[in-house]
C-alpha positions as MATLAB code, in Angstrom:
seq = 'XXXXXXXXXXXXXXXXXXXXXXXXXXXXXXXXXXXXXXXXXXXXXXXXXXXXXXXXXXXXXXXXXXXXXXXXXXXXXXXXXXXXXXXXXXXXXXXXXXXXXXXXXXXXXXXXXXXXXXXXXXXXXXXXXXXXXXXXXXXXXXXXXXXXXXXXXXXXXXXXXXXXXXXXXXXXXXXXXXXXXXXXXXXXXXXXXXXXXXXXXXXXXXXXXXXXXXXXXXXXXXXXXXXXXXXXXXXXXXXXXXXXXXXXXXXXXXXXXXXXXXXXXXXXXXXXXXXXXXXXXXXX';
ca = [
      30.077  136.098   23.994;
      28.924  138.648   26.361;
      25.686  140.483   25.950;
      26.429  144.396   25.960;
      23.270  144.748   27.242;
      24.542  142.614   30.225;
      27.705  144.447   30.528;
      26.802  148.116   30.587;
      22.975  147.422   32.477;
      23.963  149.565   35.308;
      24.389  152.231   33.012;
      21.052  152.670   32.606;
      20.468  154.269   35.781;
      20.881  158.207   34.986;
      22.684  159.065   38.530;
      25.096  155.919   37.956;
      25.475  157.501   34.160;
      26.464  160.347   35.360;
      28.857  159.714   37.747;
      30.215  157.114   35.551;
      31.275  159.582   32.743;
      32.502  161.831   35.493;
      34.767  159.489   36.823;
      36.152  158.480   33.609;
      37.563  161.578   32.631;
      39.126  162.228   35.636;
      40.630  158.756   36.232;
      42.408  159.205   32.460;
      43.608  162.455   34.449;
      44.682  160.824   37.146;
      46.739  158.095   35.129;
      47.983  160.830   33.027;
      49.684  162.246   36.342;
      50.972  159.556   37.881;
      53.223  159.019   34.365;
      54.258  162.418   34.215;
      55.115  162.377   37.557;
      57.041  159.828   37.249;
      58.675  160.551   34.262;
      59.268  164.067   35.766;
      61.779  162.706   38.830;
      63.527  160.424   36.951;
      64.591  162.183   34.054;
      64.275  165.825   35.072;
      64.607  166.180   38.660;
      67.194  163.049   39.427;
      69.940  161.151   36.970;
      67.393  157.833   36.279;
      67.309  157.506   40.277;
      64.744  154.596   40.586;
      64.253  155.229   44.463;
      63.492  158.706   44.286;
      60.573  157.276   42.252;
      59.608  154.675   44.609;
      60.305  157.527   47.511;
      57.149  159.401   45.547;
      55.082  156.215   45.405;
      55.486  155.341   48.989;
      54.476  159.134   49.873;
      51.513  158.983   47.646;
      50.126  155.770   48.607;
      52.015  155.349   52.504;
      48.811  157.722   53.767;
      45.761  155.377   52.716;
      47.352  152.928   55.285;
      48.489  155.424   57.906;
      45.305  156.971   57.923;
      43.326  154.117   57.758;
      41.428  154.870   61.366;
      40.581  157.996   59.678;
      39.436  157.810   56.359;
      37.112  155.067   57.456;
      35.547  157.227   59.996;
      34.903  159.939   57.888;
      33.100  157.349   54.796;
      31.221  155.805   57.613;
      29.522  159.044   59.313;
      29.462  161.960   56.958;
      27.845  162.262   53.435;
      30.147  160.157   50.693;
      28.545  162.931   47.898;
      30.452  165.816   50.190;
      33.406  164.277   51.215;
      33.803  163.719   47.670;
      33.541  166.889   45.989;
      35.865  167.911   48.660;
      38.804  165.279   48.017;
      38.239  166.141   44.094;
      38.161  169.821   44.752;
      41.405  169.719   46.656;
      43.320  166.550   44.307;
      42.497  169.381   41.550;
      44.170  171.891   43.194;
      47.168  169.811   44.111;
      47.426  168.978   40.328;
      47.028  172.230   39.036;
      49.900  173.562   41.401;
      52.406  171.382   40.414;
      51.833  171.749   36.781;
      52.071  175.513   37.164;
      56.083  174.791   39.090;
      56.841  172.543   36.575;
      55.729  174.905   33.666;
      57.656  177.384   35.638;
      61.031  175.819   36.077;
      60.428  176.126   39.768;
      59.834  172.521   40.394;
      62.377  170.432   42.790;
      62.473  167.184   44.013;
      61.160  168.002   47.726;
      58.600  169.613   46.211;
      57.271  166.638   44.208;
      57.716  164.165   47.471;
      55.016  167.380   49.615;
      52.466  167.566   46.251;
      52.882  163.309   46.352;
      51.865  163.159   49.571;
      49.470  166.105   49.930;
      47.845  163.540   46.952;
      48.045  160.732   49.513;
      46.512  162.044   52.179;
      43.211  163.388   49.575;
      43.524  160.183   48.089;
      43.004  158.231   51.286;
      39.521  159.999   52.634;
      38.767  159.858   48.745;
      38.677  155.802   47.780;
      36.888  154.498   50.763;
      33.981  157.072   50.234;
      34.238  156.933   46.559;
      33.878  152.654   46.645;
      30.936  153.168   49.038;
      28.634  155.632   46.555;
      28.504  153.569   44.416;
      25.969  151.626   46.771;
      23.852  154.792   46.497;
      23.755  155.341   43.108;
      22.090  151.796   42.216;
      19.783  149.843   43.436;
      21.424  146.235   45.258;
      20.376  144.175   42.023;
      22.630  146.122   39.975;
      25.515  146.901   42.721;
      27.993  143.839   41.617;
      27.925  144.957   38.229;
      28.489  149.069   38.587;
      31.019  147.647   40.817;
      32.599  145.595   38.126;
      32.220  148.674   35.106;
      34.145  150.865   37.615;
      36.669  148.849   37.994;
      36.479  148.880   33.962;
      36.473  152.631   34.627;
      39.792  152.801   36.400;
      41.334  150.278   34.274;
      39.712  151.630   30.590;
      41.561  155.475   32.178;
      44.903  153.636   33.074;
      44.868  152.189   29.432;
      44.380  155.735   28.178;
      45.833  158.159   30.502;
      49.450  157.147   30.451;
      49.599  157.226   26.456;
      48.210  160.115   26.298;
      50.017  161.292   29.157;
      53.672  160.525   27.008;
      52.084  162.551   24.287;
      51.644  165.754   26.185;
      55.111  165.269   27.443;
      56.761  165.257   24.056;
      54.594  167.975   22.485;
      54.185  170.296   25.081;
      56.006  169.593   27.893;
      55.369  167.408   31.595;
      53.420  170.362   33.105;
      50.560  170.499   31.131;
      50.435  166.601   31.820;
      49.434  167.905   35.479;
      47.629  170.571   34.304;
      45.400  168.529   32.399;
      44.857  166.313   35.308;
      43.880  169.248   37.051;
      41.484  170.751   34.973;
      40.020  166.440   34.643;
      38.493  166.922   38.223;
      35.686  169.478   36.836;
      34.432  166.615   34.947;
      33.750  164.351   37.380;
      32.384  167.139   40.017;
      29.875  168.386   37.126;
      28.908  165.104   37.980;
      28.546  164.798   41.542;
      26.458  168.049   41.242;
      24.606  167.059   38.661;
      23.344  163.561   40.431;
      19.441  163.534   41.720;
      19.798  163.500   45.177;
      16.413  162.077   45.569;
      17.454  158.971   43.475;
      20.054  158.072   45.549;
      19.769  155.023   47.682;
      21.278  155.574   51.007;
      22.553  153.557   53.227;
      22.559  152.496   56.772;
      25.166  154.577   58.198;
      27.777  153.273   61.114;
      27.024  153.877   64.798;
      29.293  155.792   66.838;
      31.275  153.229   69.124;
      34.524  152.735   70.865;
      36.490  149.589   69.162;
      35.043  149.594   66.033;
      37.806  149.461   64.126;
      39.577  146.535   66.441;
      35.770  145.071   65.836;
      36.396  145.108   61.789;
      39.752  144.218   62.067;
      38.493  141.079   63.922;
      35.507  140.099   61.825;
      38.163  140.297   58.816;
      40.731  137.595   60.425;
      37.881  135.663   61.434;
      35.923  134.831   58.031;
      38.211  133.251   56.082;
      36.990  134.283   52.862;
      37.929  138.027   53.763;
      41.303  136.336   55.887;
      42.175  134.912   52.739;
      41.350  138.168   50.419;
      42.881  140.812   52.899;
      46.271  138.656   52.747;
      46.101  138.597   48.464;
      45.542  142.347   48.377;
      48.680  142.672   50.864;
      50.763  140.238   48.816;
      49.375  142.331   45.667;
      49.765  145.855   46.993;
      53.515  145.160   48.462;
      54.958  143.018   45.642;
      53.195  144.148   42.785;
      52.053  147.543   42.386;
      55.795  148.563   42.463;
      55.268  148.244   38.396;
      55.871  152.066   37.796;
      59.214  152.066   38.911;
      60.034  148.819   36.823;
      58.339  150.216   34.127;
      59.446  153.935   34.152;
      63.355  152.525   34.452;
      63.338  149.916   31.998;
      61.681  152.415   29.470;
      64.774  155.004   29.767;
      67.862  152.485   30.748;
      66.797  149.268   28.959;
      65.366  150.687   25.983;
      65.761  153.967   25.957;
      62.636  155.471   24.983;
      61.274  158.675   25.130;
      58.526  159.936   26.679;
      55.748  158.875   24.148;
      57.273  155.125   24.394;
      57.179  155.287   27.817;
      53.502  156.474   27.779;
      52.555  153.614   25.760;
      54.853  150.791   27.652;
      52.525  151.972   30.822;
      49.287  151.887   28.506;
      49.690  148.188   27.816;
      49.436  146.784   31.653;
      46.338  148.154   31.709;
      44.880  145.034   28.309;
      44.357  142.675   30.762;
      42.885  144.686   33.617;
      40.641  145.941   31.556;
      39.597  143.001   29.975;
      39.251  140.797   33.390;
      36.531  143.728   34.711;
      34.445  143.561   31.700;
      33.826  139.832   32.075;
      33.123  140.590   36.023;
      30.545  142.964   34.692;
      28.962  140.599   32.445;
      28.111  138.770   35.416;
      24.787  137.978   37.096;
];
């Protein structure tokens, strides 16, 4: 058995606290968004069309790779703690503007591909620079393991989010599912304002070069432990994060649930996810 103590350690630093809480309540946001969003094109906007779904994943997620020269640039040389409450400020925003077309009736398909990829593009600048602070909000002994509980984090939200996500849709409707999400970001930048900026342990930042990218992209193919890890997360991220639109479609044409099933069919991939980062944080 694991000790708790083990587990949650990190969690004794007050800045990493913090932040941690933050985070949580806007990942559940997050989650809850991404189901209503999908739930939203295929039975509201389109007649079950599964690739008008995986149209709005591609747009959401397409950016963090076409921007990739970008968002790397911007973790490496500004401040992570205001690049972040900038991406949150603006995801927020985003969110809270599509619930308020949906709640409307004003909501259309086009419209859902722009607010999907307007998400992308925050999205993009946002995870690099969000993966990095964590470095400053430890010290190096406890990095691996406030590493591990955010993955826990993202996981413990994508358990949560979606279910509760399906219940908002059949009580009140899919816009407050995105208004909720919305109003999720002023949790976790309480937090980033809230955070000592004295305890924070900063690090090294990049130089400014020509070829540094071609110079990471190099070291990468190089080491073959990173070789080997940059080809699983390719595999991964091609041929298996495509689960929403398997999920979202089976829910309505195999089974034919409602919104609340759906919620909680989404819920369940996050068990093992969740489970797998806990035992990474129990480790030294």
């Amino acid at each position: 058995m694991l000790a708790m103590g083990a587990v949650f350690r990190s969690l004794r630093t007050r800045n990493y606290r913090i932040w941690a809480a933050g985070a949580l309540v806007s990942n559940i946001g997050t989650w809850m968004q991404r189901a209503a969003q999908d739930w939203l094109v295929l039975t509201q906007l389109t007649e079950q069309n599964a690739a008008a779904v995986g149209m709005v994943m591609a747009l959401q997620f397409g950016p963090q790779l076409l921007l990739l020269p970008w968002t790397g640039l911007v973790a490496d040389r500004l401040p992570l703690r205001k690049v972040l409450l900038w991406t949150q400020t603006i995801s927020g925003l985003l969110a809270l503007g599509l619930g308020i077309l949906t709640l409307g009736g004003w909501v259309q398909l086009w419209q859902v591909y722009l607010f999907a990829a307007l998400l992308g593009c925050s999205a993009a600048f946002d995870a690099p620079a969000r993966q990095i602070f964590v470095a400053e909000l430890v010290s190096e002994a406890e990095l691996p393991n406030a590493v591990s509980l955010n993955a826990t984090s993202f996981n413990l939200a994508r358990l949560v989010g979606p279910a509760v996500a399906g219940l908002v849709i059949a009580t009140l409707g899919t816009g407050w599912a995105f208004v909720v999400n919305g109003l999720s970001f002023v949790a976790v930048l309480a937090a980033l304002l809230c955070l000592r900026t004295a305890d924070l342990h900063l690090q090294p930042r990049a130089g400014r070069r020509p070829g540094a990218l071609l110079e990471g992209l190099r070291l990468v193919w190089q080491r073959p432990d990173l070789r080997a890890m940059a080809i699983m997360l390719f595999l991964l991220g091609t041929f298996g994060l495509n689960f929403p639109i398997f999920i979202s479609t089976m829910a309505v044409q195999a089974f034919h649930a409602d919104a609340k099933g759906y919620g909680l069919l989404s819920s369940i991939m996050a068990v093992g996810t969740v489970s797998g980062a806990l035992l990474a944080a129990g480790r030294q």
